[in-house]
CSV table of C-alpha atoms in Angstrom, one decimal:
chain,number,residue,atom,x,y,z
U,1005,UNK,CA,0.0,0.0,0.0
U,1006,UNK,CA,0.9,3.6,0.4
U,1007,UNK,CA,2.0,3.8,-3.5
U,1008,UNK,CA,3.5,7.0,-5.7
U,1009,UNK,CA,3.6,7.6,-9.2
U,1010,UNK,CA,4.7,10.4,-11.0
U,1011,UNK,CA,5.0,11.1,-14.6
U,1012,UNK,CA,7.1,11.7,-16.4
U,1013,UNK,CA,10.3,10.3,-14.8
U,1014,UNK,CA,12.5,12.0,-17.1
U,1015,UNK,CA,12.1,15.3,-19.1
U,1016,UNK,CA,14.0,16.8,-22.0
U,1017,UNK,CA,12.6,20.4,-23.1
U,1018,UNK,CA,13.7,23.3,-24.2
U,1019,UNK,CA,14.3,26.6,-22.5
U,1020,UNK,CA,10.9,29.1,-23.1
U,1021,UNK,CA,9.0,25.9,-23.0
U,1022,UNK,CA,6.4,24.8,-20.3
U,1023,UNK,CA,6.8,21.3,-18.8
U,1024,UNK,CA,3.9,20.0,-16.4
U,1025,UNK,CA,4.6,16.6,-14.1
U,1026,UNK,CA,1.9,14.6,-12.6
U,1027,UNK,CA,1.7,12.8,-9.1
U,1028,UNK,CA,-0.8,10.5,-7.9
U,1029,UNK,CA,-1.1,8.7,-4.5
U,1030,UNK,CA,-2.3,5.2,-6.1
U,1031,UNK,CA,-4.4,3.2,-3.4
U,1032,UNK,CA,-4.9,6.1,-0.5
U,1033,UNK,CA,-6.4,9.4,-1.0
U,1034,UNK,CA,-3.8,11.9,0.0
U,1035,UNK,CA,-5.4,15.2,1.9
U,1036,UNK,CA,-1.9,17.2,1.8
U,1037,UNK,CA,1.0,16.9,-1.4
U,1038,UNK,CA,4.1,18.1,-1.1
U,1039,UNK,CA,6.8,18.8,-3.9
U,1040,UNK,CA,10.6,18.9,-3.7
U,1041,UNK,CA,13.7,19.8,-5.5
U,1042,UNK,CA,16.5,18.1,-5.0
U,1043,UNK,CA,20.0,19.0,-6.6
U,1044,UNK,CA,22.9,16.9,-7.1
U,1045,UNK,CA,23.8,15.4,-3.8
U,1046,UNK,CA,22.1,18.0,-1.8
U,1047,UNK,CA,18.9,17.2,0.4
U,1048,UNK,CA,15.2,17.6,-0.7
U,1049,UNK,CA,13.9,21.5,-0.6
U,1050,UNK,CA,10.3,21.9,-0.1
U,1051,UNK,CA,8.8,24.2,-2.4
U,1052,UNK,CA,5.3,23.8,-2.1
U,1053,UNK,CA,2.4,22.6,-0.3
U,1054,UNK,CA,-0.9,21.9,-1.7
U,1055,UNK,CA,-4.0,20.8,-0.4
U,1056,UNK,CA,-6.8,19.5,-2.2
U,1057,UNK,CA,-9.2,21.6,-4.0
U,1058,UNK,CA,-7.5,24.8,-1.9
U,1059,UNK,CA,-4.0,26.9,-3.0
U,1060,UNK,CA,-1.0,26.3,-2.7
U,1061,UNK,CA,1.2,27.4,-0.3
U,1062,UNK,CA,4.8,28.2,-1.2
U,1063,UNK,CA,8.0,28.4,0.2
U,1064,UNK,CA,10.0,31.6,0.8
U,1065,UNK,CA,11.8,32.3,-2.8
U,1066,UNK,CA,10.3,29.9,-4.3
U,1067,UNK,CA,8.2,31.8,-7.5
U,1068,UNK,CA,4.4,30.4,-7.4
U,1069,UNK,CA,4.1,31.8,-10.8
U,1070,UNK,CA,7.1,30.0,-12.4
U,1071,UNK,CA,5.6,26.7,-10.3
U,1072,UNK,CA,2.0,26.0,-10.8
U,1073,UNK,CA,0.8,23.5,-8.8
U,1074,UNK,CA,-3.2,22.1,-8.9
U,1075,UNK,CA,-3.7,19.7,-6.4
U,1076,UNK,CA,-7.3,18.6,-8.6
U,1077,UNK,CA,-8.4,15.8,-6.9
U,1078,UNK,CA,-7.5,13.8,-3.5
U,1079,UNK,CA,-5.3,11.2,-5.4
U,1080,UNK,CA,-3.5,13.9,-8.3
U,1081,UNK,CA,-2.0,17.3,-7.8
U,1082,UNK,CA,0.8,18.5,-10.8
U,1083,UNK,CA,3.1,21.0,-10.9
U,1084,UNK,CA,3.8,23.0,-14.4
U,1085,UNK,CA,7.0,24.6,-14.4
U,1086,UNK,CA,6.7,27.4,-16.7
U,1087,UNK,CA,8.9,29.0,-19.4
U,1088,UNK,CA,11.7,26.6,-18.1
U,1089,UNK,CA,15.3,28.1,-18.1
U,1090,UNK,CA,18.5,25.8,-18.0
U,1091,UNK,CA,18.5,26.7,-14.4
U,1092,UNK,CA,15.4,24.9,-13.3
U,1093,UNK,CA,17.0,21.3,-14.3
U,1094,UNK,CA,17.0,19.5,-10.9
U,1095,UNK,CA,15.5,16.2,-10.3
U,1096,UNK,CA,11.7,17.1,-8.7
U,1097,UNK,CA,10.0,14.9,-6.3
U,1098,UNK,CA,6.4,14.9,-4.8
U,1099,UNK,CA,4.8,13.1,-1.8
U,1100,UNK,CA,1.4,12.4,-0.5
U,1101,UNK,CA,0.3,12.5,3.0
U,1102,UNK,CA,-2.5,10.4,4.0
U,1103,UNK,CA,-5.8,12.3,6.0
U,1104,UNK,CA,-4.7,11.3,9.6
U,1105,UNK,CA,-0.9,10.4,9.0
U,1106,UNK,CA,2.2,12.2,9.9
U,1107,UNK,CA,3.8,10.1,7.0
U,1108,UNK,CA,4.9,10.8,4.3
U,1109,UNK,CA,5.0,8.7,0.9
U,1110,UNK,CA,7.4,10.2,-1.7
U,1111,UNK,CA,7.4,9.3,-5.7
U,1112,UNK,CA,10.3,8.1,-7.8
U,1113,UNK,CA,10.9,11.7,-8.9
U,1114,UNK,CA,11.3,13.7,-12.0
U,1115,UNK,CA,14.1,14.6,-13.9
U,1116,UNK,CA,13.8,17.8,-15.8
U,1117,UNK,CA,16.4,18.8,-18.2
U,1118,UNK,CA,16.4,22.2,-19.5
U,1119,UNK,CA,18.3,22.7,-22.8
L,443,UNK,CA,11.0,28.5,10.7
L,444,UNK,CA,12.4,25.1,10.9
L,445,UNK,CA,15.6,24.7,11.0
L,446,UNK,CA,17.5,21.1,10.5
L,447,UNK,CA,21.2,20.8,10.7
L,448,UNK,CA,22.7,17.2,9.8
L,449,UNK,CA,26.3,15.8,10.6
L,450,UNK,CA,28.4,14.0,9.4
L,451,UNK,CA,28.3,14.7,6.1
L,452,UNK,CA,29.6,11.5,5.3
L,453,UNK,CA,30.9,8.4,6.9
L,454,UNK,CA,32.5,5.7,5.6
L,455,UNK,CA,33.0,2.2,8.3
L,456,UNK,CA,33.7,-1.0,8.1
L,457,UNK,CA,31.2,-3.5,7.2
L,458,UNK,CA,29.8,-4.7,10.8
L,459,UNK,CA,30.7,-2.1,12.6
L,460,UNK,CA,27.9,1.1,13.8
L,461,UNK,CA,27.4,4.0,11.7
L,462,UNK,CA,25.5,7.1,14.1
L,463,UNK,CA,23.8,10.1,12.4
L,464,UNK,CA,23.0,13.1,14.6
L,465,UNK,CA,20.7,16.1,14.0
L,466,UNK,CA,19.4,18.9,15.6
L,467,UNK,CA,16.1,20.9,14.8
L,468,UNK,CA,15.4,24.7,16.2
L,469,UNK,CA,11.5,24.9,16.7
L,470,UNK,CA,10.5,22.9,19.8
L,471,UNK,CA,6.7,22.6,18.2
L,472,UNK,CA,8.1,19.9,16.0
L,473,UNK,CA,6.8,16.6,17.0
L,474,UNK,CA,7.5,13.7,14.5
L,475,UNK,CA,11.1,12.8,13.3
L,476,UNK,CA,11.6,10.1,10.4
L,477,UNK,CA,14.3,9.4,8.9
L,478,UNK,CA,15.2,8.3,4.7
L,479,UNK,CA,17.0,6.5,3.1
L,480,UNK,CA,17.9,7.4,-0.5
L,481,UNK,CA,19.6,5.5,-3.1
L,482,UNK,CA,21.3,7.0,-6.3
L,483,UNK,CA,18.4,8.5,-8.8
L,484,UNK,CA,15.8,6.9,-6.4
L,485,UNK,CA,13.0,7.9,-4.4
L,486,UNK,CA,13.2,8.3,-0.5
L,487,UNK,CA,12.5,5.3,1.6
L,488,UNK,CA,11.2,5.1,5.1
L,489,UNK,CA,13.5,3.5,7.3
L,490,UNK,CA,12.0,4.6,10.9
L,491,UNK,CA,10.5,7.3,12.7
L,492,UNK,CA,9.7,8.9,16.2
L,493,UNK,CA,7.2,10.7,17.8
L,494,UNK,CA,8.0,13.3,20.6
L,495,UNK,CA,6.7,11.3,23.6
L,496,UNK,CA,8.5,8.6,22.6
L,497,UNK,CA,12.4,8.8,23.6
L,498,UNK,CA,14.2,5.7,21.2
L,499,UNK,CA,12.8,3.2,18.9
L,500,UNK,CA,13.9,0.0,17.4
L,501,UNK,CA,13.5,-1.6,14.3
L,502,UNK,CA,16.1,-4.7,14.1
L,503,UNK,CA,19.0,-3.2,12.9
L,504,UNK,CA,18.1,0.0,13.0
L,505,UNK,CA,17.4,2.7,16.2
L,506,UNK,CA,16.5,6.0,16.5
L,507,UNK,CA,17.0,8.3,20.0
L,508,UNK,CA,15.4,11.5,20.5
L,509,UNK,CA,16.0,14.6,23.5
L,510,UNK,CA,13.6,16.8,23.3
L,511,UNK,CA,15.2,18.9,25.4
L,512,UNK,CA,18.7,19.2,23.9
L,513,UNK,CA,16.5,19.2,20.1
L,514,UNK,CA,18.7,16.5,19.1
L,515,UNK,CA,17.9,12.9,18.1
L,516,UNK,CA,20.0,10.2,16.5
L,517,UNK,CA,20.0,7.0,13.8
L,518,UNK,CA,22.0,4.2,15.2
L,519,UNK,CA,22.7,0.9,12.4
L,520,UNK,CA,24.4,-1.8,14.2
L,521,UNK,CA,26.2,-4.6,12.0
L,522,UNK,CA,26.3,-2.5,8.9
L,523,UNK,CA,26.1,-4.4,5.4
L,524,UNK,CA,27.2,-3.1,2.4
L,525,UNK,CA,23.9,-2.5,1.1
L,526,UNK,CA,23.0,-0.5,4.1
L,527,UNK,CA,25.6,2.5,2.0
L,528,UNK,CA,23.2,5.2,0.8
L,529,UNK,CA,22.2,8.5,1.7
L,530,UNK,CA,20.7,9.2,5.0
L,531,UNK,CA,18.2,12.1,5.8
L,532,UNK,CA,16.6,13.0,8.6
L,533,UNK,CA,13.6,15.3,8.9
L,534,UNK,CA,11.7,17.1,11.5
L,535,UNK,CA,7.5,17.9,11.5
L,536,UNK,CA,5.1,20.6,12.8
L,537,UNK,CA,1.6,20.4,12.6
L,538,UNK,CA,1.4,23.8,11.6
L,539,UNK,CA,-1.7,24.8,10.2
L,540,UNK,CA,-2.3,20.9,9.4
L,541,UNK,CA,-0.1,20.7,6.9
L,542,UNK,CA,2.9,18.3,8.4
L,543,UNK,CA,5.3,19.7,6.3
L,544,UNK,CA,8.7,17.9,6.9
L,545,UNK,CA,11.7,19.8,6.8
L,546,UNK,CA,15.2,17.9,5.9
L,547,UNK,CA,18.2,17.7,7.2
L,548,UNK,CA,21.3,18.0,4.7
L,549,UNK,CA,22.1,14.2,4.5
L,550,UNK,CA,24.6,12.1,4.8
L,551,UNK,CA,26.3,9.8,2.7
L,552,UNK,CA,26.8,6.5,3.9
L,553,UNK,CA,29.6,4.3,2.8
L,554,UNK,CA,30.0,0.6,4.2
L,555,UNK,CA,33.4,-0.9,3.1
L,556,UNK,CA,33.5,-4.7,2.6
């Protein structure tokens, strides 16, 4: 149980382009989602928090209009990273909190390359 | 806001022996403390966690010790295997506004010599 998907798990797109990632909590409805950006061999930096059918709530100096995130439903939320710069390729993972839970259950991440 | 500092960095030990990772968080509202594991280009796993009225915990190998007092708390691996060598982080929660937002600690990288 407890499962994470996100797609895609890697990205290749140009810089001026828009690139939108998808998470979904697979067998548990997920009240909060979280996403992260990670860099090489640094830890995970939260950037947002989204609950469902509400805003998002977003960490200092992180730009909420560069990251859109839609947390849609109680099992999808996605995050569009728009008019991507060569500076924004990281590796970008969500996670899904269950109603009631501490816990957290984190995707296999995405890997966004900006060219 | 939170704050989590993580140390070592890295450690590297000898296959059986106990690897110890310490961190410290700032806000003394934070209440649960789990701890990842994170393989190259992979997701993070799980490993154990603690809750503030709780003071250690132990999972086979694996143990975690908390002071709430000092804001410090601990992962102990005893008998480390080579497949135990990944990286380690540590991560401290409020219930702020409902939300459970974990903040992480820097990591630490792992390394278990055969």
């Amino acid at each position: 149980g407890a499962v994470v998907s996100q797609h895609p798990s890697r990205v290749i797109c140009k810089s001026g382009t828009s690139v939108k990632i998808e998470c979904r909590s697979l067998d548990f409805q997920a009240t909060t989602m979280f996403w992260y950006r990670q860099f090489p061999k640094q830890s995970l930096m939260l950037m947002a928090t989204s609950n469902e059918g509400s805003k998002a709530t977003y960490e200092q100096g992180v730009e909420k209009d560069k990251f859109l995130i839609n947390h849609a439903s109680l099992t999808l939320s996605t995050l569009t990273v728009t008019s991507a710069h060569p500076e924004d390729s990281s590796f970008y993972i969500c996670s899904a909190r269950p109603r009631g839970s501490n816990e957290q259950y984190f995707g296999p991440g995405t890997r966004l390359t900006v060219t | 806001g939170e704050n989590v500092e993580q140390h070592p960095s890295t450690l590297s030990v000898q296959e059986g022996d106990s690897a110890v990772i310490k961190c410290t968080y700032s806000d003394s509202a934070s209440n649960y403390f789990p701890w990842y594991k994170q393989e190259l280009g992979k997701r993070p796993q799980l490993i154990i966690d603690i809750r503030s009225n709780v003071g250690e915990k132990k999972d086979q190998r694996i143990a975690v010790t908390l002071n709430k007092t000092a804001k410090h708390f601990s992962l102990h691996i005893t008998e480390t295997q080579p497949e135990d060598s990944a990286v380690y982080f540590c991560a401290a929660s409020t219930e702020a506004s409902g939300t459970y937002k974990y903040i992480f600690g820097t990591g630490t990288r792992l390394k278990v010599l055969a």
